[in-house]
Coordinates of C-alpha atoms in Angstrom, one line a residue:
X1 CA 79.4 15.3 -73.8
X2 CA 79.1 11.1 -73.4
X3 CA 76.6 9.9 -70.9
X4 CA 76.1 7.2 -68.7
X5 CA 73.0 5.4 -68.9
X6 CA 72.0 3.0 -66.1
X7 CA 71.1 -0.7 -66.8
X8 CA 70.9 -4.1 -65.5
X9 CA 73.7 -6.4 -66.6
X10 CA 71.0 -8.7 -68.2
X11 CA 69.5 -6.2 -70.8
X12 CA 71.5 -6.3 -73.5
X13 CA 70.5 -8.3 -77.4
X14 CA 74.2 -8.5 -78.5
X15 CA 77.6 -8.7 -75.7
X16 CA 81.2 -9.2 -76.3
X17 CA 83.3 -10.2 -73.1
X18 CA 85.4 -7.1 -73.8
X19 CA 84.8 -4.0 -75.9
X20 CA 87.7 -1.4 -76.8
X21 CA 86.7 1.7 -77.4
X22 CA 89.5 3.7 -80.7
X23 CA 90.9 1.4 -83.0
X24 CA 94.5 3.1 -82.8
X25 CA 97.5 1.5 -81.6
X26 CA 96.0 1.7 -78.2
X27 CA 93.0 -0.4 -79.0
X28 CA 94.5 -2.8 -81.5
X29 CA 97.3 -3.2 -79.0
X30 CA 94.7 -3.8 -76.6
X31 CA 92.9 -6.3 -79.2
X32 CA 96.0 -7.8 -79.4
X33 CA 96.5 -8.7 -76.2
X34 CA 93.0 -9.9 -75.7
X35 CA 93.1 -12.4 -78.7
X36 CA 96.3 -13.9 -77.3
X37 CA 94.7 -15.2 -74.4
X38 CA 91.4 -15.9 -76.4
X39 CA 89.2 -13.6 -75.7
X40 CA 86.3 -12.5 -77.9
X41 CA 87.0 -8.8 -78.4
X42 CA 85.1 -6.2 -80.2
X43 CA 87.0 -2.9 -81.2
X44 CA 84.4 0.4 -82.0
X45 CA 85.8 2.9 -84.4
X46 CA 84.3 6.0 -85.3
X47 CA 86.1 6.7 -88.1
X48 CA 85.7 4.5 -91.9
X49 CA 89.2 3.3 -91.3
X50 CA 91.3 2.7 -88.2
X51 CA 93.3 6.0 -87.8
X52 CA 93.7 7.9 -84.6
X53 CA 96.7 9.8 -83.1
X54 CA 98.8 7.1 -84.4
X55 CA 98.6 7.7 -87.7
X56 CA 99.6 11.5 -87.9
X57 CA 103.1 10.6 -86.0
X58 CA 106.3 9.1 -86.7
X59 CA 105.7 5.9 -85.4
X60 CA 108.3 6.0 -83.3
X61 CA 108.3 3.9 -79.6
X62 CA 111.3 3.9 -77.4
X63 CA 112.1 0.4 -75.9
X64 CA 115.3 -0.4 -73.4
X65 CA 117.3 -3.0 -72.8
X66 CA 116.8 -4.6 -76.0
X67 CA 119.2 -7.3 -77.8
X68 CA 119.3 -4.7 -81.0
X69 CA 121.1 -2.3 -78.6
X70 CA 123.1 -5.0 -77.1
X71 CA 124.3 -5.8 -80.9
X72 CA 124.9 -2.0 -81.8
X73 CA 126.8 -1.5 -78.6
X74 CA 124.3 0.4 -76.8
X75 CA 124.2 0.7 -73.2
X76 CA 120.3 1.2 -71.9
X77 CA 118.8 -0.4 -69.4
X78 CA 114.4 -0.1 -68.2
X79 CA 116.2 2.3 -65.3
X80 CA 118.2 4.0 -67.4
X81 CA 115.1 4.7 -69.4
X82 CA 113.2 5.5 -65.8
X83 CA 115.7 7.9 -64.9
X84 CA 115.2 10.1 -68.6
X85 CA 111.7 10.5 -67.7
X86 CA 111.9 11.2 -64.6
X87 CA 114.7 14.0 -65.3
X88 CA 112.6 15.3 -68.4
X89 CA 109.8 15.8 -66.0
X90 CA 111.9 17.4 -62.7
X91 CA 110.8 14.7 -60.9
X92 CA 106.7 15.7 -61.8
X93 CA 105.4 12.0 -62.6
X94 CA 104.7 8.6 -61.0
X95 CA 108.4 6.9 -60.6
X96 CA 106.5 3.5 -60.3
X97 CA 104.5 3.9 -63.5
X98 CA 107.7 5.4 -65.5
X99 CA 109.5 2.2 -64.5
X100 CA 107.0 -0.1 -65.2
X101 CA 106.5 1.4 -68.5
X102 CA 109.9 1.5 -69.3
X103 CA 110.8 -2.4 -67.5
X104 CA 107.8 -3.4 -70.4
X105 CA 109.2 -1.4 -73.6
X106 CA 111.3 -3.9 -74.7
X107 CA 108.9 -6.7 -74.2
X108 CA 106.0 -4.2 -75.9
X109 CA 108.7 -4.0 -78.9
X110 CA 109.4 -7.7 -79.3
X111 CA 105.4 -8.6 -78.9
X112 CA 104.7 -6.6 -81.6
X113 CA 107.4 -7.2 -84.2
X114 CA 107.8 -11.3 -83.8
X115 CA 104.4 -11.9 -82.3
X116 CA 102.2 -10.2 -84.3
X117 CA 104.5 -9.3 -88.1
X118 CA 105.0 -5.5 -87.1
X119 CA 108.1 -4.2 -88.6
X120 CA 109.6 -2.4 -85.8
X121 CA 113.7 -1.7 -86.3
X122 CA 116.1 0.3 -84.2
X123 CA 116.5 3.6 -85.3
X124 CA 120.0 4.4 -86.2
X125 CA 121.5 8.6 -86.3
X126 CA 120.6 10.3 -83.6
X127 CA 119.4 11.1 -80.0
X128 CA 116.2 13.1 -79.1
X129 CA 116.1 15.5 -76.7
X130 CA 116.3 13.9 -72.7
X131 CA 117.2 10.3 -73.9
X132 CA 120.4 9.0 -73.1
X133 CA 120.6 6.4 -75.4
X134 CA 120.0 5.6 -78.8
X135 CA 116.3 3.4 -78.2
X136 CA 114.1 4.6 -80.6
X137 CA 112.1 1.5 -82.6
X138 CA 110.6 2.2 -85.8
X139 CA 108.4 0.8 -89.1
X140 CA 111.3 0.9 -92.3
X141 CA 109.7 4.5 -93.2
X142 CA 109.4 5.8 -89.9
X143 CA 105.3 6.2 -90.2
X144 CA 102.5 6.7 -88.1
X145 CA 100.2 5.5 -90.9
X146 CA 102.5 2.8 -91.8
X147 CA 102.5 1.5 -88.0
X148 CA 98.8 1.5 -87.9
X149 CA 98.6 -0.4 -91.3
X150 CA 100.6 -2.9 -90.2
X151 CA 98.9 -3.3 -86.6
X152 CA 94.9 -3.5 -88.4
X153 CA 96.9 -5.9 -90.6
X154 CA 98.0 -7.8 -87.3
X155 CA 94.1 -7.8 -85.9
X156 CA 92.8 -9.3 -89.0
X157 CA 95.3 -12.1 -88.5
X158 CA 94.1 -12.3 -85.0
X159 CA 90.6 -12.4 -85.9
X160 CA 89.7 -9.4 -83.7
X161 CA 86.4 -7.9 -84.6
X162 CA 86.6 -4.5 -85.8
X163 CA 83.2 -2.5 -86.5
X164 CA 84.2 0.9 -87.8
X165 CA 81.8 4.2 -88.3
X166 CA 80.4 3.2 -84.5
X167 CA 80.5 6.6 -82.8
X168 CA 79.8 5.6 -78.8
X169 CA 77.3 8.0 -77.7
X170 CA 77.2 6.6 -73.8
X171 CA 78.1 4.0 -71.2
X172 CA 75.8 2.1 -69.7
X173 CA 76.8 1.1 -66.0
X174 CA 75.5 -0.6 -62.7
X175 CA 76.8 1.7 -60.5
X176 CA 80.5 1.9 -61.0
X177 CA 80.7 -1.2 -63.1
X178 CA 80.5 -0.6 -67.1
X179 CA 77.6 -3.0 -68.5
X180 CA 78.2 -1.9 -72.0
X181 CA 78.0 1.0 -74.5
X182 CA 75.5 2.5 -76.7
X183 CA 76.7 3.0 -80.3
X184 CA 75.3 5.4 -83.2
X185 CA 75.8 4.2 -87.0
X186 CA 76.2 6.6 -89.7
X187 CA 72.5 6.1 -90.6
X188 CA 71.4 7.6 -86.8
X189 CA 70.3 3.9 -85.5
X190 CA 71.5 3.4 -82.6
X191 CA 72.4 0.3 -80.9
X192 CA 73.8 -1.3 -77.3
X193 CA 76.2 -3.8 -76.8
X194 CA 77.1 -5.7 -73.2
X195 CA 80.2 -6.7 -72.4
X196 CA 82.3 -7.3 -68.7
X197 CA 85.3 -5.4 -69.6
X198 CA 85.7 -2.2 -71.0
X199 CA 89.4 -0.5 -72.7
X200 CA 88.4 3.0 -73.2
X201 CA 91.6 4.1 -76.1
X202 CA 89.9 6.9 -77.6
X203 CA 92.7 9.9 -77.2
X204 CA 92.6 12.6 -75.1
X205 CA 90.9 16.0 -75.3
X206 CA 93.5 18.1 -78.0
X207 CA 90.3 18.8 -80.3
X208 CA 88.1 20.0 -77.8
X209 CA 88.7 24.1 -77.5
X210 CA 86.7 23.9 -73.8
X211 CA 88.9 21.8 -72.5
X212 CA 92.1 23.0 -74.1
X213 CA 91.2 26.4 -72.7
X214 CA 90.6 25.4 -69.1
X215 CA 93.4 23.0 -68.7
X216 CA 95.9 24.4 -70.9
X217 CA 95.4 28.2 -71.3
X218 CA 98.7 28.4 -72.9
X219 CA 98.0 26.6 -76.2
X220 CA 94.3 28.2 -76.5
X221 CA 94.0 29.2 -80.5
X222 CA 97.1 27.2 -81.3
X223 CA 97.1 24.8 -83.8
X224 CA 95.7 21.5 -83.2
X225 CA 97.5 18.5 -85.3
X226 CA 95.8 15.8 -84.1
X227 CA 93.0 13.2 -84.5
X228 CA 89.4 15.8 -84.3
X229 CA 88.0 12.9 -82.2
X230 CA 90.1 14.0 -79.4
X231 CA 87.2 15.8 -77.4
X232 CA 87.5 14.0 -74.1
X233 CA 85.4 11.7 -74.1
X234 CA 87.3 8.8 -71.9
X235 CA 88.3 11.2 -69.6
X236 CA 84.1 12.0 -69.0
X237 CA 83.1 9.4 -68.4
X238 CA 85.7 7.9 -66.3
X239 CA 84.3 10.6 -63.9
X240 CA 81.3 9.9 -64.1
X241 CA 82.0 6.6 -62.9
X242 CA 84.5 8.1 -60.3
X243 CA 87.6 7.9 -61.6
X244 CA 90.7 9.4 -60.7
X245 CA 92.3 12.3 -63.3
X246 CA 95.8 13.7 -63.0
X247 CA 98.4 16.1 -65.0
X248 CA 95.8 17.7 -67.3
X249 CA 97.9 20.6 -68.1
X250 CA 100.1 18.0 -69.5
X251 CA 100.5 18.2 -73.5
X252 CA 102.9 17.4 -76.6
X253 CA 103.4 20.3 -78.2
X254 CA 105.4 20.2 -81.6
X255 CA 107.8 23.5 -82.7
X256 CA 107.9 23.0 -85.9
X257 CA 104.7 22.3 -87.7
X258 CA 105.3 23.6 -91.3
X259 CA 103.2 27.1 -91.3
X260 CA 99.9 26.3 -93.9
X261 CA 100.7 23.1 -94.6
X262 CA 100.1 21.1 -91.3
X263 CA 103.2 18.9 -91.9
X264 CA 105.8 18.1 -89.3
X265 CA 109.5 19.3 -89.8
X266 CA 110.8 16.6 -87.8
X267 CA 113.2 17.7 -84.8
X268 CA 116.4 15.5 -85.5
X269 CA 117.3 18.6 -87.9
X270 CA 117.3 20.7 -85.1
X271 CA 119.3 18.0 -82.7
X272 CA 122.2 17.6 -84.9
X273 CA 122.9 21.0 -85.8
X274 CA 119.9 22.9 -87.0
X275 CA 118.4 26.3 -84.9
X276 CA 115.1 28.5 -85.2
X277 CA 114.8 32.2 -85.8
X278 CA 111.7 34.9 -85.2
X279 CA 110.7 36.9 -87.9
X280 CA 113.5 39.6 -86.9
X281 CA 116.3 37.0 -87.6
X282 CA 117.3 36.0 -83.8
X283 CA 117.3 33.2 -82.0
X284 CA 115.0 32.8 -79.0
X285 CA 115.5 29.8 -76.9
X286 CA 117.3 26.6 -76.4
X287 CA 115.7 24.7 -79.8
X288 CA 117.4 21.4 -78.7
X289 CA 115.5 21.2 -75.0
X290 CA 112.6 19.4 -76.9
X291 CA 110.0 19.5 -79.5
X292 CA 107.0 20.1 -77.4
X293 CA 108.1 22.9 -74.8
X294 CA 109.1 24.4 -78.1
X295 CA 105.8 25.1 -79.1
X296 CA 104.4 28.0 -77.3
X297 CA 107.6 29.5 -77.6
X298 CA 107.3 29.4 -81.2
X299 CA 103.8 31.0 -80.6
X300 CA 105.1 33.5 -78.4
X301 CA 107.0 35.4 -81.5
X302 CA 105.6 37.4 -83.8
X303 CA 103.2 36.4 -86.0
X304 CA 103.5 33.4 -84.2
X305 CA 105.8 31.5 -87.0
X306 CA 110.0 30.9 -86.8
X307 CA 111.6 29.5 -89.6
X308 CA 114.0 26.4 -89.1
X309 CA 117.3 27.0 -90.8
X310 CA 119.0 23.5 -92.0
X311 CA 121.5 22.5 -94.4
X312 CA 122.1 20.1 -97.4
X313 CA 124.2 17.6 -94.8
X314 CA 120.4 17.6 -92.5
X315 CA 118.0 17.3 -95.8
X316 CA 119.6 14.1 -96.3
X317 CA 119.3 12.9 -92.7
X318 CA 115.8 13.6 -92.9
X319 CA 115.2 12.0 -95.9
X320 CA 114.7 8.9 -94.3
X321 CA 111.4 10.2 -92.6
X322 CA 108.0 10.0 -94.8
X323 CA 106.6 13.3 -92.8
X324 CA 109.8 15.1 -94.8
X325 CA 109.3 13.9 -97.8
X326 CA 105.7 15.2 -97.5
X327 CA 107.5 18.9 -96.4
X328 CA 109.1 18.7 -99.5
X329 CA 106.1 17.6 -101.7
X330 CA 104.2 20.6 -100.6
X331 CA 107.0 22.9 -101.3
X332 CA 107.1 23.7 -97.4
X333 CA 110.9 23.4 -97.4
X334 CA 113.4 26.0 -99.7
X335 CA 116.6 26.0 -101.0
X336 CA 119.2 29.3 -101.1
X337 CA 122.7 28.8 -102.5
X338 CA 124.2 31.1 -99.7
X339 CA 122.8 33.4 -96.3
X340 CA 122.0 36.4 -98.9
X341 CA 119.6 34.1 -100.9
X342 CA 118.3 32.8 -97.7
X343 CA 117.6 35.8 -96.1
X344 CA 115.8 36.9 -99.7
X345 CA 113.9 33.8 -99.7
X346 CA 112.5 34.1 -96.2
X347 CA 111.6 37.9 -96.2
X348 CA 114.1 37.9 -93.2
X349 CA 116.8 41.1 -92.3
X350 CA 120.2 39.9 -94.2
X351 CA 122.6 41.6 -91.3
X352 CA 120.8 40.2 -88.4
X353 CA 120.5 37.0 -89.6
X354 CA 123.8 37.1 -91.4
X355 CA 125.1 37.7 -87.6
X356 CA 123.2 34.7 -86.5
X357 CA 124.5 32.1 -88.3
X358 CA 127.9 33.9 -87.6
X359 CA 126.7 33.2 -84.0
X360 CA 126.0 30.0 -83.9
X361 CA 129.4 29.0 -86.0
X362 CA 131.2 30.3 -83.3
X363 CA 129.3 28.3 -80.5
X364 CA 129.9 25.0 -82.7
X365 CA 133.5 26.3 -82.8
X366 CA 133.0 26.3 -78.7
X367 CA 134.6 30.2 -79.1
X368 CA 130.9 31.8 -77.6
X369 CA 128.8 30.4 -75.4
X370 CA 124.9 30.1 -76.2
X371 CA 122.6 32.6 -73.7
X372 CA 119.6 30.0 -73.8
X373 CA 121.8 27.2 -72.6
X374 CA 122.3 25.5 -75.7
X375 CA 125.4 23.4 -76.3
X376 CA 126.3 23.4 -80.4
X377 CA 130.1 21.7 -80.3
X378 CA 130.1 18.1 -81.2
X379 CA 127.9 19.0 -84.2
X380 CA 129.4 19.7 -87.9
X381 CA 129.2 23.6 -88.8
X382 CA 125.8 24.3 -91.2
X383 CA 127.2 25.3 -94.8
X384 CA 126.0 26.5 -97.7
X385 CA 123.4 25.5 -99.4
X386 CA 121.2 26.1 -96.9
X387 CA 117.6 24.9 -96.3
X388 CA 114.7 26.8 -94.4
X389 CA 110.8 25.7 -93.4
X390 CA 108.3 28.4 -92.0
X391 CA 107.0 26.7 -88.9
X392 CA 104.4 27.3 -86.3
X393 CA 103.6 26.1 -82.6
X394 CA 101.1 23.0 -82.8
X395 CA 99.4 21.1 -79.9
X396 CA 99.6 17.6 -81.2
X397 CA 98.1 15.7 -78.1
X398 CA 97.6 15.9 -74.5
X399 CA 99.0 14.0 -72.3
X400 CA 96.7 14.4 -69.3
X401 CA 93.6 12.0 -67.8
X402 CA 92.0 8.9 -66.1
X403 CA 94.4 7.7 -63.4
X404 CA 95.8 3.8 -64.2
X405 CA 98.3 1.6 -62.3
X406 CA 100.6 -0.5 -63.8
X407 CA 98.0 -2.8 -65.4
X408 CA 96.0 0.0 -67.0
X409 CA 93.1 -0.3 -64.4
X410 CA 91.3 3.2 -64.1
X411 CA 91.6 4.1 -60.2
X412 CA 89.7 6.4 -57.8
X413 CA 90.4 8.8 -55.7
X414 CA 91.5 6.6 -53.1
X415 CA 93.9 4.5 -55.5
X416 CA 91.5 1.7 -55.8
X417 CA 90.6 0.5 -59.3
X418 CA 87.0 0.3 -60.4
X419 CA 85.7 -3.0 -61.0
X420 CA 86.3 -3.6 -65.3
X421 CA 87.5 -0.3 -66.8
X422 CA 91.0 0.4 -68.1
X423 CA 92.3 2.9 -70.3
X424 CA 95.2 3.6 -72.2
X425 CA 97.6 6.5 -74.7
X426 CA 95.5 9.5 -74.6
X427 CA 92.4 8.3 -72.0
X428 CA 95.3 7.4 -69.6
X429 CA 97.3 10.0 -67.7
X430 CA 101.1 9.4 -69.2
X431 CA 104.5 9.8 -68.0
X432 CA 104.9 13.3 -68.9
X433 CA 104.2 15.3 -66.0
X434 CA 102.3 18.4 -65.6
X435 CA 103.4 20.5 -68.3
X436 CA 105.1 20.6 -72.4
X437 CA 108.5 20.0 -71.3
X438 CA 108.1 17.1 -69.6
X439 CA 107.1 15.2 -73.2
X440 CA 109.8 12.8 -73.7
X441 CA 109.8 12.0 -77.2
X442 CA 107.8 8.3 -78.2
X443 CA 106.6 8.2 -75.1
X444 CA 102.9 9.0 -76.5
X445 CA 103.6 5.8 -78.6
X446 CA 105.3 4.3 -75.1
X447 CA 101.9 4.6 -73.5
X448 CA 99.4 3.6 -76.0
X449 CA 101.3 0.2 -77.4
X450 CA 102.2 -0.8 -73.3
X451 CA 99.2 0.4 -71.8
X452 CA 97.4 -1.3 -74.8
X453 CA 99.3 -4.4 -74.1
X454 CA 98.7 -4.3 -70.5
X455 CA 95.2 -3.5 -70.9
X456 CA 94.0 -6.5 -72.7
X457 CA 96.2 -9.1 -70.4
X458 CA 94.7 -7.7 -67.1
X459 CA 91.2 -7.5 -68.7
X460 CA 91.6 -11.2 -69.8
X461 CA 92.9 -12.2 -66.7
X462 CA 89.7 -10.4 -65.2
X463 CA 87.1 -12.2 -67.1
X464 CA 89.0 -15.2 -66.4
X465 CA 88.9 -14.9 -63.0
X466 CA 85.2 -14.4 -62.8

């Protein structure tokens, strides 16, 4: 695990007056916000090309109060926003962070799009699971990879300096206060660079299995669909410097990660209309509660798998999403004229899950209710021909880590902030609360674009003041 060495501010060759540590959208966010106010930035990156988290998601970050939703008619307000998280969570996360998160989305949103040439667009169609209102921003082919193209594109217009294939191997510190880092090349040299403010955006700890298992026991052996450099490494050495960590059991899980392919079927299909089954044909939960509570349920099934049952009217919704397209690339999604061709096609029992699509017909209808809670009516009946993915239980990131206020400043134990460290998106404890189903979809995006924003302005206003 990362170390901290112990220095003297003075003994470094090379310094920057800030150094971000991941070059995905937290860090370039970060970058971002550092170069706006002039300040010399350096961004390490172990990886050949500026990837992270970022890149294997939709992209998507919700933002309220916006003019687009004013135009569209859409009534959303930073509170409103406050209040979804707050309800997706029970209540199980800091109010005053949710808020201040949600009073910066828009401002995140706009930033990015006319500031700095990302093409970020309201997302038209549908509502995820715990928003009340349509807010969902997104690049034209709602892409993690096409985000992250467009924000390295933004840094190189800002002039931020980007070194990638840096691994950081340590911290050096004088006490509490980060002096610099120690970096490893791919050739094994090894190298330290000063600087008087440090942005620690390197993920959480999904891709470590030692941490997975002690935090979140429930996810142990499940899929991981993340970044590998998720191992944990902000969240060590923020206590080694005596940080503050809270909600560690706190992950995204995803419910439908297509089974030996490691492609997302998107959840909108199961929002407007689609459900899961188990290998025996039934339905076991409320599919439409969320994405990542889903996925130990899925996991709890046999063999682990469910399949997600669609129709022709949902394939071309979700035809608008690149992760789809991919589905359909890999052959991951099937096609049966009618339920017996579906039930041949999937290996699953034709009565049972003749019944269940009988079932659900008649809780669209509003003639049965649903036993999991689920409420179908409002949504068109699924008709032939019918569509299917095999899908497994993923842990996509965790959502857990170093305590931050509202400025991204890592705190102790006693809610003071250590002198120049801040942390953001997977370093940073989010806004999901203790568990799966507090993930309210885009806020992993939410916290690593804001807390990147926030990050770089209260670092440059540090380094200013000094």
């Amino acid at each position: 695990m990362p170390n901290i060495i112990t220095t003297s501010p003075s003994a470094f060759e090379m310094a920057f007056p800030a150094i971000v540590i991941g070059g995905g959208a937290t860090g370039l966010s970060a970058a971002l916000a550092l170069r706006d106010r002039g300040v010399e930035v350096l961004v390490l990156e172990r990886d050949r090309t500026p990837l992270g988290s970022t890149a294997m998601s939709t992209g998507l970050i919700p933002a309220a109060g916006t003019p687009e939703q004013r135009a569209a008619g859409i009534d959303d307000s930073p509170e409103r926003f406050a209040a979804d998280m707050l309800g997706k969570t029970k209540g199980r996360t800091d109010a005053g962070l949710a808020l201040r998160l949600a009073e910066q989305s828009a401002d995140t949103v706009a930033w990015l799009r006319d500031g700095h040439g990302v093409p970020l667009e309201l997302v038209d169609g549908f509502l995820y699971p715990g928003h009340s209102a349509r807010r969902m921003y997104g690049t034209p082919h709602r892409s993690g990879g096409e985000l992250m193209g467009a924000l390295e594109a933004a840094g190189a217009r800002a002039e931020v300096t980007l070194l990638t294939e840096a691994t950081v191997e340590g911290l050096h510190a004088d006490g509490d206060r980060v002096t610099g880092v120690r970096i490893r090349r791919p050739d094994g040299a090894e190298e330290d660079i000063g600087c008087d403010a440090l942005i620690l955006a390197c993920s959480g700890f999904g891709g470590n299995g030692e941490m997975v298992r002690r935090f979140i026991p429930e996810m142990e052996g499940a899929v991981f669909h993340g970044h590998p450099g998720n191992k944990g490494d902000a969240v060590a050495w923020g206590e080694a410097l005596g940080a503050s960590t809270a909600d560690m059991s706190g992950y995204q899980g995803h419910g439908g990660l297509a089974a030996g392919h490691g492609v997302p079927i998107l959840w909108p299909l199961i929002v407007e209309g689609g459900f899961q089954v188990n290998a025996r044909g039934e339905r076991f939960s409320n599919e439409a509660a969320g994405y990542s509570e889903q996925a130990a349920k899925v996991n709890a099934q046999p063999g682990g798998v469910a399949w997600s049952i669609f129709d022709e009217r949902l394939h071309r919704l979700m035809l608008q999403f690149d992760d789809y397209r991919d589905a359909l690339s890999a052959g991951a999604v099937i096609e049966a004229a009618d339920e017996a061709a579906l039930a041949g096609a999937t290996g699953l029992p034709g009565d049972v899950l003749a019944a269940t699509i009988a079932g659900v017909a008649n809780m669209v209808a509003g003639h049965e209710e649903d036993a999991f809670g689920r409420d179908f009516t409002g949504k068109p009946l699924l008709a032939a021909p019918y569509r299917a993915a095999k899908v497994t239980g993923a842990l996509f990131h965790t959502q857990g880590g170093l305590v931050v206020d509202g400025d991204a400043r890592v705190l102790r134990p006693d809610g003071t902030p250590l002198p120049n460290l801040f942390a953001g998106g997977g370093a940073a404890r989010g806004v999901s609360g203790p568990g799966a189903d507090g993930y309210l979809a885009g806020n992993g995006l939410l916290t690593a674009t804001t807390f990147g924003k926030l990050a770089g302005f209260a670092a440059a206003a540090l380094l200013a003041a000094a």
